[in-house]
Every structure is written in C-alpha cells, then in structure tokens.
Amino acid sequence: MKRSAIRELLKLIAQPGMISFAGGLPAPETFPVEPLRAAADKVLTTLGSQSLQYSESEGIAPLRDYIAASHSRPGYTVRRENVAVVNGSQQALDLLGRVLLDENDTVLVENPTYLALLSAWRPLGVRFSAIPCEADGLRVEDLPALLQANPKLAYSIPNYQNPQGSLMSLPRRRRLAALLREYGQPLVEDNPYGDLRYEGEPLPDVFELNARNGDAGVLETEVIRTGTFSKVLAPGLRLGYVVAHPSVIDKIVLAKQSTDLHTASFNQYLVLELLQSGLLKSQIPKIRDFYRLRRDAMLAAMARYFPDVVQWTHPQGGMFLLATLPHGANTSDILSTALAQKVAFVPGADFHLDGRGENTMRLNFSYNTPEIIEEGIRRLGQVLHHALAQCPRQPAQPVTTAIFSASGGKLTKSSEASALRR
Amino acid sequence: MKRSAIRELLKLIAQPGMISFAGGLPAPETFPVEPLRAAADKVLTTLGSQSLQYSESEGIAPLRDYIAASHSRPGYTVRRENVAVVNGSQQALDLLGRVLLDENDTVLVENPTYLALLSAWRPLGVRFSAIPCEADGLRVEDLPALLQANPKLAYSIPNYQNPQGSLMSLPRRRRLAALLREYGQPLVEDNPYGDLRYEGEPLPDVFELNARNGDAGVLETEVIRTGTFSKVLAPGLRLGYVVAHPSVIDKIVLAKQSTDLHTASFNQYLVLELLQSGLLKSQIPKIRDFYRLRRDAMLAAMARYFPDVVQWTHPQGGMFLLATLPHGANTSDILSTALAQKVAFVPGADFHLDGRGENTMRLNFSYNTPEIIEEGIRRLGQVLHHALAQCPRQPAQPVTTAIFSASGGKLTKSSEASALRR
C-alpha cells in the first residue's frame, strides 16, 4: 500500500504563508454552516435519540428513498433497494473493490485517473489497463478491443475528471452506455463534480443512458453510480452513496456491515433535512458562481505568468486542471523548489498508470480566493521559468493520449476560457 | 462473507409488538440529546466551516490528544502518534485485520467471541484458534502452548465480554500482560463495555498493565487497544479509536486513507466538545444506574420464568448475558417459535468457533425497560418450557469451557445477583 501523495503533501503545506493548489479541498466559504446548525437543532428536537441510535447498514430508509427518487427518470425507476449510503464516495470505491475484484483481475481506467482509486484497488492485486482518452472523454471506439481481456470492472469520471477536468461528450456517453449493455460490462461511474458546472448544458450520466426497467420492475443497468454530498454540502460530514443493481447493493451492504456497521445516523438525518429543505436549489448555483470566478482567475494568471512552453487543460467544471511541461521536465523535482517559494501542487506522475506524466502537475482552483490564486500562480510561474530555463525550449509533448490528442482543437470549448488561453 | 445474523434479525424484529433481546442497542434514553444540541450549536458557531472541511486520516489533533492523555499513566505516556480515530471500534477491527493479517494466519480468540469480529476477519482467510475461557477470563495458563502456533494476533474483550458478559480477573490480566511482552505477541484488547460497570471495583486494562516507556519516549506495548464512544455517548455518531504503538497506527492510517479518507470531522469536533465539557463525569454514573436496574430485572425475571434446566451467566457489567439450555436443545429452532410469540434473542451458535453453542442464546438487557424485560422474559420462559418439555430433563451442559467450567462457583460475584439466581 502506497502512502497517498496528496494527503502527505497536505501536511507539508500546512506551513504558514504556503499557497496550496495541491489538495482537493472545497472552499469552506461555500459550506452551509447556518442551515446545518438549523438542521442539527431540528433533527435533535424532532427525532432526538432516534437520530443517534444504531441504524441499518444500507442507510436510513428516507435518505435512500430521496436518493432513489432523484435518480429516477421517466424511462426507469430507481428504488430504495438500488441505494446504499456510505462514508463519502471514497468508501464506495473501497467497498466495490473489496466485493467485486479478485487478485489478477483486469480493471479498465482512464489514464491519468483519480489517485485514491488507484490506492484503494492496487492492494487487491488487480491489473490496471489504461483506456486512451481525449478531450471529450475516453476513446469509446477502442473499448471493444480492450473488453476482449474480460475486465472485471471499468472506472470513469465523465464529469470534470480528476486530475484533468475533462468532460465526456454526449455521443461518447451514448456509445459507452450501449457498449456496456452489449458486453454486460460493469462500469463504476464516479461523479463527485457533476454539479460543479461553470459553462455548457448539463449532460446525462452514463447511468441515465444505460438504465432501464427490467422484469418485475427491477432496475437493469451495468453502471454502478457513485455520488457524494462532499462537494455540494460539506466533506466533513462524510456522506456518499451508491446507486446500482440490487445484486451489487447487497454485496456492498454485506461488506459495509463488517467494515463499520453503518454510516453515522446523525449525519444521514442532517443531510436528509438539508435536502428536504430544498437547500440545494440555492446552494448549487451559488457554488457554481463562486468556483467559476476562481477557475477563471487561475486560467488568467497562468496565461500571464506561466512560460510559453507550458500547456494546460481548460475545465468547464470541477476543481482541477492539469498542466503539462516540456518533455524531460520533472514536476516532482520542481515541487521542492516550489515549496521553498511557498507554493504547492501535486506532481502528475502518481495519477498515471504507465510511468509517464512526470512532466505534469495537477492544480486545484476551488480552495483559494482569486487574489491568492493570482499570487500563487505568479510564484509558481517564477519557479517554472527558472526550472525550465535549463530545458531545451520545445513545446510541451502530450504525456498521455488524453486531452492533447487528435481532438486537441476542442480543448477549450468556452469562449471565456478560449480568450484566456494562449 | 457471511451475512451478520444479528443485523438480519434486527429487521425481523422491527415488527410491532416484538420484544427484542437480540440487538446490542444502547438505551436511547441515555443519549445526551440536549448536550449534543448545545455542542452542535457551539461547534458551528465557534469553528464554523472548519468543522465541516476534510481533515486528517489520523483524526483531528485535539481529539487524539484528549484520548492520548486519558490513556496515559504515571508509568508511561501515550502521545498523539499512538492514537487513530475511526468510525466506531468496528472499523478499528476491520482495518486491523486488513493491515495485520494475511491468508492462513492464525488468530487466537475467546470462544465464544464477538460475532462481528469473526465476520470482519473471516473473509481474510485466517484460521481462528480458540482460547479456553472461564468465568474470570481466558485461561492464561494455556496460552504458552497456543503461542507455539505463532498466532499473528490475539483478540480479547476482558470487560463484560460479548456474548457472555464475563470479566477477566486481575491476576489473569497481569499474567496476560506479562506473557504478551515475553512472547512479543500482539493482542487486540477490545473494550466497548468497560465503563458499563454495575458492581465491583474497576480493573486496569491489559494495555495499562503491559505499556511502558521505551527508548526516546516511544510507548512500547504489545497491546492494540480499541475503544468507542458508542456506549457512553451515542452509537449513531460512529466514533471510535485505536491506541497502539506508532508502527500499528501508521498502518491503520494508511488503510484508513484509501478506505474512506477520514472519520467525519464534524462528529469528531462534536465529541471533543462533549468530552471537554466534562459530560462523561455525570453521564457514566447515570448510565450505570440505568443499566443496573435492567440487568437486575432480567436476572429476576429469568429466575421466575425460565425452566430449572436452563443456566445463565451473571454479568457484572456490559449489555449481554448468555443462557445455556440442556444439551440437544437448538436455540435456532426455538427462535422461530419465540418470534411467533413476539420475543427475540440471538442464537449462540454463531458466536462459537467449534460448531458448538447450538443450545445457547444471547440476551441483551440494555435496550428494553424493566417492565418490558419482565414481559419478554415471561414470553420466552413459556416458549422454553414448551420447547424443553420434549427434552430429557437433564441439567444444562456447558458448551464451552467458558463461564461454567472449573471456577463455576465464581459465576456470581455479587450478592444481589446471587440472590436472584436459582
């Protein structure tokens, strides 16, 4: 088991004066502190000790019902039996790995992909197989060949992927949903950032395009949809969920029982109260406006301060972007210099499967104010100018097929972002 | 992975009119609802969004410091580095199994033992080896022979064990602590019920008897002490902890990172606030008085309503007792009849390692009021009278060496309980 690079870094960057683009922290200014205080008061007044007692491993019934209803569509019905509540979507990934994967199983993942997914499943002894990616998502046309290896699971973040911020296009979503059904291929669709959309129209989840009512009203789907309230409410409540076929939910619940019995009842009642109060209707637009400013501030500062030879992605949502330095540059080495200049990022190599990505860095734009982002990117720009001065002055080479490949021209879809990109 | 018998039963017994002695639920009347409401208000007012943000996998520093200080003694110092915060002590057991145990490892456990420990560690492919037990705890004199098999871990609940309610004596604790040190044998000392003491003086933990200051002030101990706030505050907060050597804590924290990142920050700040307010000083005596009445009510009702041939343990604390029917009786069969008569218990076989215990049942006395306990035991007495009418009228045979063995005369240590026993 490898120590998570991100979380170790989080300790280093706690030094005073440090500007960190390393973590994946939401902005605390967006947390609904006052609504939560009112919710805690109401839950303890009306439910009292019931909200503090042991509860079912599946999650409390009214919260499961709420999640089920919010995932139902005219073409199919999600029921309570399709939902399990967990301690943030990270626990969903951990439990799914434990109940669905065996040693030497093949798992298809986007490359680069979410670091903590790799940390959670690597100890199981599985083999990760990379799905080539482009600016508009994984190369669905390559999937049939990859599926010949009988992967036990596939994993994707279609919305504003971590670490790249890429967004899977609607045609690719449709084709992926159909392929999963055709091959009976299970896919974990992780969607922590879907609501953090700063431009463009919302796209349907792969789950939505794949799910259908089966016999006896049982939901049929190859997609295992994980979700979380960490980004739209607050991460410190640790509340996430899985929506899937009942056979998958049953296995998760079995594992959950012996793992930690159940997710905190109190937190489930708190979040249910917030959801029923309609808070998200005002909360999500507020968060979008808030984070859009920060993304734009980072893109503008990068355009101003970063060396010409550096390229970066232009996410339409989410919390991260990925910058790529010229081939030969090593962002792990550069990090030491950056930390000395009181600015932090996550070197990109750990997100990559194939030993590449040494010249990439992940930058978070959700946590810092626009002013601090400007100052941090200025510092980082100086560090990069210095570090790259020794390098041959050649343009950045794409380290993966992601983002910078064939459809490179589609990198920037919004006119604002386009204007900021040089 | 085997579906937990207890939690499945919990659903059945949700039927109206059912009197359940099956679960391990604390009494909701003891939950500090009003102090928690005040704590939630204070935490959200003074800390605000900080209490809702991501936090360290180890747990928040002030809570770890509090737990460390409360486990320090004049002879040794427990430090922050010795403490990890988890989602209830069940998660501690799950994480410990995952980081310390490999397939085919031998694990020493009391027999019978905590069902969910077996559920958590059985999927790892370990071999459980039974430690013979008596009324005053595991047979320490048998340990040297058992340690020849090089068990990777041992597991014990010295205080008011689940399912028997037995209490390890001070001499056995001393000898156990010394043996662990002599053999370098790691022991998980699980202590969910230690504060629920209804008679007798408190005994030192095995951890307390084993820990010592090592070189450079590092705590040396073979004991991995798990604890929880579920019984003295409320289980729906899911807050537990591990106190151990830093090398063990480091491994737990690694696993915790990829499992669910960290325990809910908000719940940690809530519990810290309750602890710092000194609530436990009034809360623990209140809970003791409350549960003592219920234990006594159950013992009195059993003496009145149970057939002569049934024997049972007389716990000095905790939440459970174990009743033993004559050899040949099967409590799993009897359970169906009992449920039809609207009374529930947990058949004892699942707590046992060796295929025995079919004629035992675990009864919980913490959840129901004395009046309901009386009525439930009356119903169960009728069921037992009917079920045992067909059996040869022979006294109960001990199914394990626990409780009813050589030191059987010491079963009942208190005069009150003695008076109740027939």
Short mmCIF file of C-alpha atoms in Angstrom, two decimals, chain A:
data_model
loop_
_atom_site.label_atom_id
_atom_site.label_comp_id
_atom_site.label_asym_id
_atom_site.label_seq_id
_atom_site.Cartn_x
_atom_site.Cartn_y
_atom_site.Cartn_z
CA MET A 1 0.00 0.00 0.00
CA LYS A 2 1.43 3.30 -1.09
CA ARG A 3 1.12 6.37 1.08
CA SER A 4 -1.17 8.80 -0.66
CA ALA A 5 0.95 11.51 -2.18
CA ILE A 6 -1.81 14.05 -1.80
CA ARG A 7 -2.50 13.54 1.87
CA GLU A 8 1.17 13.56 2.81
CA LEU A 9 1.55 16.77 0.93
CA LEU A 10 -1.39 18.24 2.83
CA LYS A 11 0.73 18.14 5.99
CA LEU A 12 3.72 19.85 4.40
CA ILE A 13 1.59 22.59 3.01
CA ALA A 14 0.09 23.42 6.40
CA GLN A 15 3.08 25.73 6.88
CA PRO A 16 2.17 29.39 7.32
CA GLY A 17 2.30 31.50 4.18
CA MET A 18 2.03 28.50 1.87
CA ILE A 19 -0.31 28.85 -1.10
CA SER A 20 -1.53 25.40 -1.96
CA PHE A 21 -3.04 24.23 -5.22
CA ALA A 22 -2.35 20.66 -4.08
CA GLY A 23 -5.37 19.42 -2.16
CA GLY A 24 -8.86 18.80 -3.41
CA LEU A 25 -10.48 20.96 -0.77
CA PRO A 26 -13.79 22.66 -1.48
CA ALA A 27 -13.97 26.31 -0.42
CA PRO A 28 -15.12 26.47 3.20
CA GLU A 29 -16.95 29.73 2.37
CA THR A 30 -19.48 27.62 0.45
CA PHE A 31 -20.35 25.32 3.37
CA PRO A 32 -23.93 25.83 4.58
CA VAL A 33 -22.97 26.42 8.22
CA GLU A 34 -26.15 28.22 9.27
CA PRO A 35 -28.53 25.76 7.53
CA LEU A 36 -26.61 22.93 9.16
CA ARG A 37 -26.98 24.49 12.58
CA ALA A 38 -30.71 24.82 12.00
CA ALA A 39 -30.84 21.23 10.71
CA ALA A 40 -28.96 19.88 13.74
CA ASP A 41 -31.35 21.72 16.01
CA LYS A 42 -34.40 20.43 14.16
CA VAL A 43 -33.18 16.83 13.93
CA LEU A 44 -32.31 16.69 17.63
CA THR A 45 -35.58 18.39 18.60
CA THR A 46 -37.93 16.34 16.46
CA LEU A 47 -36.14 12.98 16.25
CA GLY A 48 -33.93 13.25 19.30
CA SER A 49 -32.28 9.99 20.31
CA GLN A 50 -33.54 8.18 17.19
CA SER A 51 -31.03 10.17 15.17
CA LEU A 52 -28.24 8.96 17.49
CA GLN A 53 -29.04 5.23 17.59
CA TYR A 54 -27.53 2.42 15.52
CA SER A 55 -29.20 2.19 12.11
CA GLU A 56 -29.26 -0.11 9.10
CA SER A 57 -26.09 -0.83 7.14
CA GLU A 58 -27.88 0.16 3.92
CA GLY A 59 -28.51 3.68 5.19
CA ILE A 60 -31.67 5.19 6.67
CA ALA A 61 -34.74 4.47 4.56
CA PRO A 62 -35.91 8.07 3.92
CA LEU A 63 -32.48 9.14 2.66
CA ARG A 64 -32.27 6.09 0.38
CA ASP A 65 -35.74 6.93 -0.91
CA TYR A 66 -34.72 10.53 -1.55
CA ILE A 67 -31.61 9.47 -3.48
CA ALA A 68 -33.61 6.85 -5.39
CA ALA A 69 -36.26 9.39 -6.41
CA SER A 70 -33.65 11.90 -7.54
CA HIS A 71 -32.07 9.27 -9.83
CA SER A 72 -35.35 8.04 -11.37
CA ARG A 73 -36.35 9.13 -14.87
CA PRO A 74 -39.48 8.63 -16.99
CA GLY A 75 -37.93 5.52 -18.57
CA TYR A 76 -36.95 3.72 -15.38
CA THR A 77 -37.47 3.73 -11.63
CA VAL A 78 -34.69 3.70 -9.06
CA ARG A 79 -35.91 2.15 -5.79
CA ARG A 80 -34.66 2.03 -2.23
CA GLU A 81 -33.15 -1.41 -2.96
CA ASN A 82 -30.88 0.28 -5.53
CA VAL A 83 -29.26 2.62 -2.99
CA ALA A 84 -26.62 2.20 -0.29
CA VAL A 85 -25.35 5.09 1.85
CA VAL A 86 -21.62 5.18 2.61
CA ASN A 87 -18.96 7.40 4.26
CA GLY A 88 -18.27 9.56 1.24
CA SER A 89 -17.79 8.12 -2.24
CA GLN A 90 -14.25 7.03 -1.33
CA GLN A 91 -15.78 4.29 0.82
CA ALA A 92 -17.99 3.30 -2.11
CA LEU A 93 -14.85 2.73 -4.19
CA ASP A 94 -13.17 0.79 -1.39
CA LEU A 95 -16.18 -1.46 -0.79
CA LEU A 96 -16.76 -2.02 -4.52
CA GLY A 97 -13.17 -3.12 -4.92
CA ARG A 98 -13.43 -5.49 -1.98
CA VAL A 99 -16.64 -7.18 -3.10
CA LEU A 100 -16.20 -7.18 -6.89
CA LEU A 101 -12.46 -7.59 -7.51
CA ASP A 102 -10.09 -10.52 -7.06
CA GLU A 103 -6.35 -10.80 -7.47
CA ASN A 104 -5.17 -10.55 -11.09
CA ASP A 105 -8.49 -9.17 -12.29
CA THR A 106 -8.19 -6.58 -15.04
CA VAL A 107 -9.65 -3.14 -14.37
CA LEU A 108 -10.07 -0.52 -17.09
CA VAL A 109 -9.36 3.05 -16.02
CA GLU A 110 -8.84 6.37 -17.70
CA ASN A 111 -5.20 7.41 -17.76
CA PRO A 112 -4.45 9.58 -15.82
CA THR A 113 -7.11 8.83 -13.23
CA TYR A 114 -8.15 9.54 -9.64
CA LEU A 115 -5.18 8.80 -7.39
CA ALA A 116 -7.16 7.44 -4.46
CA LEU A 117 -8.95 4.97 -6.73
CA LEU A 118 -5.56 3.50 -7.57
CA SER A 119 -4.60 3.49 -3.86
CA ALA A 120 -7.83 1.74 -2.93
CA TRP A 121 -7.72 -1.00 -5.55
CA ARG A 122 -3.98 -1.54 -6.04
CA PRO A 123 -3.63 -3.53 -2.77
CA LEU A 124 -6.17 -6.02 -4.16
CA GLY A 125 -3.57 -7.14 -6.68
CA VAL A 126 -5.58 -6.14 -9.76
CA ARG A 127 -4.07 -5.16 -13.11
CA PHE A 128 -4.97 -1.70 -14.32
CA SER A 129 -5.44 -1.33 -18.04
CA ALA A 130 -5.46 2.20 -19.48
CA ILE A 131 -8.30 3.47 -21.64
CA PRO A 132 -6.95 6.02 -24.11
CA CYS A 133 -8.62 9.38 -23.61
CA GLU A 134 -9.23 12.57 -25.49
CA ALA A 135 -10.57 16.00 -24.63
CA ASP A 136 -14.13 14.71 -24.89
CA GLY A 137 -13.63 11.60 -22.82
CA LEU A 138 -12.39 8.06 -23.14
CA ARG A 139 -11.94 6.60 -26.62
CA VAL A 140 -15.09 4.52 -26.76
CA GLU A 141 -14.08 3.14 -30.15
CA ASP A 142 -11.10 1.43 -28.50
CA LEU A 143 -13.27 -0.25 -25.89
CA PRO A 144 -14.36 -3.35 -27.85
CA ALA A 145 -10.71 -4.37 -28.21
CA LEU A 146 -9.99 -3.67 -24.54
CA LEU A 147 -13.06 -5.63 -23.49
CA GLN A 148 -11.56 -8.78 -25.02
CA ALA A 149 -9.39 -9.01 -21.89
CA ASN A 150 -12.60 -9.52 -19.87
CA PRO A 151 -12.07 -6.67 -17.45
CA LYS A 152 -13.96 -7.26 -14.22
CA LEU A 153 -14.69 -3.56 -13.83
CA ALA A 154 -14.21 -0.27 -15.63
CA TYR A 155 -13.92 3.08 -13.86
CA SER A 156 -14.60 6.53 -15.23
CA ILE A 157 -15.25 10.10 -14.07
CA PRO A 158 -17.18 11.52 -17.04
CA ASN A 159 -17.77 14.95 -15.45
CA TYR A 160 -14.76 17.25 -14.97
CA GLN A 161 -12.40 14.38 -14.39
CA ASN A 162 -9.78 14.32 -11.67
CA PRO A 163 -6.98 15.26 -12.45
CA GLN A 164 -7.66 16.71 -15.93
CA GLY A 165 -11.04 18.37 -15.67
CA SER A 166 -12.13 16.75 -18.96
CA LEU A 167 -15.80 16.25 -19.85
CA MET A 168 -17.08 13.22 -21.76
CA SER A 169 -19.18 14.25 -24.77
CA LEU A 170 -22.80 13.18 -25.23
CA PRO A 171 -22.11 10.95 -28.26
CA ARG A 172 -19.38 9.13 -26.35
CA ARG A 173 -21.68 8.72 -23.35
CA ARG A 174 -24.36 7.21 -25.56
CA ARG A 175 -21.95 4.83 -27.25
CA LEU A 176 -20.41 3.86 -23.89
CA ALA A 177 -23.82 3.15 -22.34
CA ALA A 178 -24.74 0.93 -25.30
CA LEU A 179 -21.40 -0.93 -25.25
CA LEU A 180 -21.70 -1.66 -21.55
CA ARG A 181 -25.10 -3.20 -22.18
CA GLU A 182 -23.94 -5.12 -25.24
CA TYR A 183 -20.96 -6.63 -23.43
CA GLY A 184 -22.53 -6.87 -19.97
CA GLN A 185 -19.56 -4.83 -18.79
CA PRO A 186 -19.84 -3.26 -15.31
CA LEU A 187 -18.69 0.35 -15.08
CA VAL A 188 -18.19 2.41 -11.94
CA GLU A 189 -19.33 5.91 -12.89
CA ASP A 190 -17.88 8.22 -10.26
CA ASN A 191 -19.48 11.64 -10.22
CA PRO A 192 -18.17 13.85 -7.42
CA TYR A 193 -18.04 17.01 -9.55
CA GLY A 194 -21.14 16.83 -11.77
CA ASP A 195 -22.92 19.72 -10.05
CA LEU A 196 -19.83 21.96 -10.31
CA ARG A 197 -20.65 23.03 -13.89
CA TYR A 198 -19.44 26.52 -14.87
CA GLU A 199 -20.47 26.55 -18.52
CA GLY A 200 -22.37 24.47 -21.07
CA GLU A 201 -25.55 22.45 -20.71
CA PRO A 202 -25.75 19.51 -18.31
CA LEU A 203 -25.15 16.12 -19.95
CA PRO A 204 -26.94 12.94 -18.89
CA ASP A 205 -24.94 10.48 -16.78
CA VAL A 206 -23.85 7.24 -18.42
CA PHE A 207 -26.09 5.62 -15.78
CA GLU A 208 -29.06 7.58 -17.11
CA LEU A 209 -28.34 6.48 -20.68
CA ASN A 210 -27.83 2.87 -19.67
CA ALA A 211 -30.52 2.14 -17.04
CA ARG A 212 -33.87 0.57 -17.98
CA ASN A 213 -36.72 -1.17 -16.22
CA GLY A 214 -36.31 -4.95 -16.30
CA ASP A 215 -38.68 -7.78 -15.46
CA ALA A 216 -40.79 -7.34 -12.36
CA GLY A 217 -39.78 -3.69 -12.22
CA VAL A 218 -36.19 -4.45 -11.19
CA LEU A 219 -33.81 -1.80 -12.48
CA GLU A 220 -31.41 -3.19 -15.06
CA THR A 221 -28.06 -1.47 -15.53
CA GLU A 222 -24.39 -2.24 -15.93
CA VAL A 223 -23.50 1.09 -14.33
CA ILE A 224 -22.58 1.44 -10.67
CA ARG A 225 -23.11 5.12 -9.97
CA THR A 226 -21.29 6.63 -7.00
CA GLY A 227 -22.07 10.05 -5.62
CA THR A 228 -21.26 12.32 -2.72
CA PHE A 229 -22.53 15.32 -0.80
CA SER A 230 -18.94 16.42 -0.06
CA LYS A 231 -18.76 18.97 -2.86
CA VAL A 232 -22.27 20.48 -2.71
CA LEU A 233 -22.73 20.42 1.09
CA ALA A 234 -19.59 19.67 3.11
CA PRO A 235 -16.92 16.95 3.04
CA GLY A 236 -16.58 16.81 6.83
CA LEU A 237 -19.96 15.06 7.04
CA ARG A 238 -18.54 12.09 5.06
CA LEU A 239 -21.71 11.23 3.22
CA GLY A 240 -21.84 9.49 -0.12
CA TYR A 241 -23.90 6.81 -1.85
CA VAL A 242 -24.02 4.11 -4.49
CA VAL A 243 -26.86 3.58 -6.97
CA ALA A 244 -26.74 0.19 -8.69
CA HIS A 245 -28.45 -3.09 -9.36
CA PRO A 246 -29.71 -4.71 -6.13
CA SER A 247 -27.21 -7.57 -6.52
CA VAL A 248 -24.36 -5.04 -6.25
CA ILE A 249 -26.04 -3.14 -3.40
CA ASP A 250 -26.48 -6.40 -1.45
CA LYS A 251 -22.77 -7.15 -1.69
CA ILE A 252 -21.82 -3.63 -0.64
CA VAL A 253 -24.14 -3.80 2.35
CA LEU A 254 -22.62 -7.12 3.46
CA ALA A 255 -19.15 -5.60 3.33
CA LYS A 256 -20.34 -2.40 4.99
CA GLN A 257 -21.73 -4.41 7.94
CA SER A 258 -18.40 -5.90 8.87
CA THR A 259 -16.47 -2.76 7.89
CA ASP A 260 -18.10 -0.21 10.19
CA LEU A 261 -21.71 -1.38 10.74
CA HIS A 262 -23.27 1.69 9.10
CA THR A 263 -22.76 5.35 8.20
CA ALA A 264 -23.37 7.78 11.07
CA SER A 265 -27.15 8.00 11.59
CA PHE A 266 -26.93 11.60 12.78
CA ASN A 267 -25.16 12.73 9.60
CA GLN A 268 -27.72 10.94 7.44
CA TYR A 269 -30.61 12.69 9.20
CA LEU A 270 -28.78 16.03 8.93
CA VAL A 271 -28.27 15.69 5.19
CA LEU A 272 -31.82 14.42 4.67
CA GLU A 273 -33.11 17.50 6.49
CA LEU A 274 -30.97 19.78 4.29
CA LEU A 275 -32.14 18.02 1.12
CA GLN A 276 -35.80 18.16 2.12
CA SER A 277 -35.46 21.85 2.96
CA GLY A 278 -34.61 22.46 -0.71
CA LEU A 279 -31.21 23.94 0.16
CA LEU A 280 -29.51 22.51 -2.92
CA LYS A 281 -31.69 24.64 -5.22
CA SER A 282 -29.94 27.76 -3.96
CA GLN A 283 -26.67 26.13 -2.89
CA ILE A 284 -25.61 24.70 -6.26
CA PRO A 285 -25.95 27.93 -8.31
CA LYS A 286 -24.11 29.76 -5.53
CA ILE A 287 -21.22 27.29 -5.62
CA ARG A 288 -21.06 27.44 -9.43
CA ASP A 289 -20.75 31.21 -9.48
CA PHE A 290 -18.22 31.05 -6.69
CA TYR A 291 -15.93 28.48 -8.30
CA ARG A 292 -16.26 29.88 -11.83
CA LEU A 293 -14.52 33.04 -10.66
CA ARG A 294 -11.69 31.01 -9.21
CA ARG A 295 -11.25 28.88 -12.29
CA ASP A 296 -11.16 32.00 -14.44
CA ALA A 297 -8.69 33.65 -12.07
CA MET A 298 -6.37 30.67 -12.34
CA LEU A 299 -6.59 30.46 -16.12
CA ALA A 300 -5.96 34.20 -16.46
CA ALA A 301 -2.97 34.09 -14.10
CA MET A 302 -1.49 31.07 -15.85
CA ALA A 303 -1.77 32.88 -19.18
CA ARG A 304 0.05 35.83 -17.61
CA TYR A 305 2.76 34.12 -15.58
CA PHE A 306 3.48 30.65 -16.98
CA PRO A 307 6.25 30.06 -19.55
CA ASP A 308 5.08 29.73 -23.16
CA VAL A 309 6.15 26.11 -23.33
CA VAL A 310 3.67 25.03 -20.67
CA GLN A 311 0.22 23.81 -21.72
CA TRP A 312 -2.86 23.21 -19.58
CA THR A 313 -6.40 21.95 -19.73
CA HIS A 314 -9.42 24.28 -19.55
CA PRO A 315 -12.07 22.53 -17.49
CA GLN A 316 -15.72 23.52 -17.86
CA GLY A 317 -16.37 22.45 -14.28
CA GLY A 318 -14.96 20.62 -11.30
CA MET A 319 -11.99 21.59 -9.15
CA PHE A 320 -8.83 20.72 -11.07
CA LEU A 321 -6.79 21.31 -14.16
CA LEU A 322 -3.68 19.55 -15.39
CA ALA A 323 -0.64 21.45 -16.67
CA THR A 324 1.96 19.83 -18.91
CA LEU A 325 5.59 20.95 -19.04
CA PRO A 326 8.03 20.19 -21.84
CA HIS A 327 9.20 16.62 -22.13
CA GLY A 328 12.11 15.99 -19.77
CA ALA A 329 10.87 18.31 -17.04
CA ASN A 330 10.15 16.60 -13.74
CA THR A 331 7.44 18.15 -11.61
CA SER A 332 8.42 16.10 -8.54
CA ASP A 333 11.81 17.82 -8.60
CA ILE A 334 10.22 21.19 -9.26
CA LEU A 335 7.91 20.72 -6.27
CA SER A 336 10.79 21.11 -3.79
CA THR A 337 11.68 24.47 -5.30
CA ALA A 338 8.02 25.46 -5.37
CA LEU A 339 7.56 24.58 -1.68
CA ALA A 340 10.57 26.74 -0.82
CA GLN A 341 8.79 29.57 -2.66
CA LYS A 342 5.64 28.78 -0.64
CA VAL A 343 3.50 27.39 -3.39
CA ALA A 344 2.33 23.77 -3.71
CA PHE A 345 0.82 21.47 -6.36
CA VAL A 346 0.55 17.72 -6.90
CA PRO A 347 3.07 16.19 -9.33
CA GLY A 348 1.11 14.35 -12.01
CA ALA A 349 3.10 11.10 -12.18
CA ASP A 350 1.09 9.39 -9.43
CA PHE A 351 -2.13 9.82 -11.39
CA HIS A 352 -0.67 7.99 -14.34
CA LEU A 353 -0.57 4.25 -14.91
CA ASP A 354 2.24 3.92 -17.38
CA GLY A 355 5.13 5.60 -15.62
CA ARG A 356 4.55 8.76 -17.62
CA GLY A 357 3.19 12.11 -16.50
CA GLU A 358 6.45 13.14 -14.83
CA ASN A 359 6.17 16.49 -16.58
CA THR A 360 2.58 17.16 -15.46
CA MET A 361 1.11 18.84 -12.39
CA ARG A 362 -2.41 18.98 -11.01
CA LEU A 363 -3.65 22.36 -9.85
CA ASN A 364 -6.73 22.88 -7.70
CA PHE A 365 -8.68 26.10 -8.18
CA SER A 366 -11.57 25.62 -5.74
CA TYR A 367 -9.92 26.35 -2.42
CA ASN A 368 -8.10 29.69 -2.69
CA THR A 369 -9.52 33.15 -3.26
CA PRO A 370 -8.93 34.72 -6.70
CA GLU A 371 -6.35 37.07 -5.14
CA ILE A 372 -4.40 34.21 -3.60
CA ILE A 373 -4.68 32.21 -6.81
CA GLU A 374 -3.14 35.13 -8.70
CA GLU A 375 -0.26 35.38 -6.21
CA GLY A 376 0.30 31.61 -6.08
CA ILE A 377 0.36 31.25 -9.85
CA ARG A 378 2.77 34.20 -10.01
CA ARG A 379 5.13 32.39 -7.63
CA LEU A 380 4.71 29.12 -9.49
CA GLY A 381 5.34 30.89 -12.79
CA GLN A 382 8.68 32.17 -11.45
CA VAL A 383 9.60 28.68 -10.28
CA LEU A 384 8.71 27.25 -13.70
CA HIS A 385 10.60 29.96 -15.61
CA HIS A 386 13.65 29.17 -13.52
CA ALA A 387 13.28 25.39 -13.76
CA LEU A 388 12.66 25.40 -17.48
CA ALA A 389 15.46 27.79 -18.28
CA GLN A 390 17.80 24.82 -18.45
CA CYS A 391 15.44 22.82 -20.64
CA PRO A 392 15.56 22.86 -24.46
CA ARG A 393 12.86 25.31 -25.48
CA GLN A 394 10.47 22.88 -27.13
CA PRO A 395 6.70 22.82 -26.82
CA ALA A 396 5.03 20.55 -24.31
CA GLN A 397 4.58 16.99 -25.51
CA PRO A 398 1.37 15.26 -24.56
CA VAL A 399 2.25 12.60 -22.00
CA THR A 400 -0.95 10.66 -22.41
CA THR A 401 -3.42 10.40 -25.21
CA ALA A 402 -5.72 12.41 -23.00
CA ILE A 403 -6.75 15.97 -23.68
CA PHE A 404 -3.95 16.82 -26.08
CA SER A 405 -4.56 14.10 -28.65
CA ALA A 406 -6.37 14.11 -32.01
CA SER A 407 -9.15 16.39 -30.84
CA GLY A 408 -6.73 18.84 -29.33
CA GLY A 409 -8.51 21.67 -31.05
CA LYS A 410 -11.53 21.02 -28.86
CA LEU A 411 -9.62 21.56 -25.65
CA THR A 412 -11.30 24.84 -24.93
CA LYS A 413 -14.99 24.87 -25.53
CA SER A 414 -15.97 28.11 -23.88
CA SER A 415 -15.25 31.48 -25.37
CA GLU A 416 -14.17 32.90 -21.99
CA ALA A 417 -11.66 30.14 -21.47
CA SER A 418 -10.60 30.44 -25.07
CA ALA A 419 -9.85 34.11 -24.61
CA LEU A 420 -7.68 33.28 -21.63
CA ARG A 421 -5.75 30.55 -23.39
CA ARG A 422 -2.65 31.45 -25.26
#
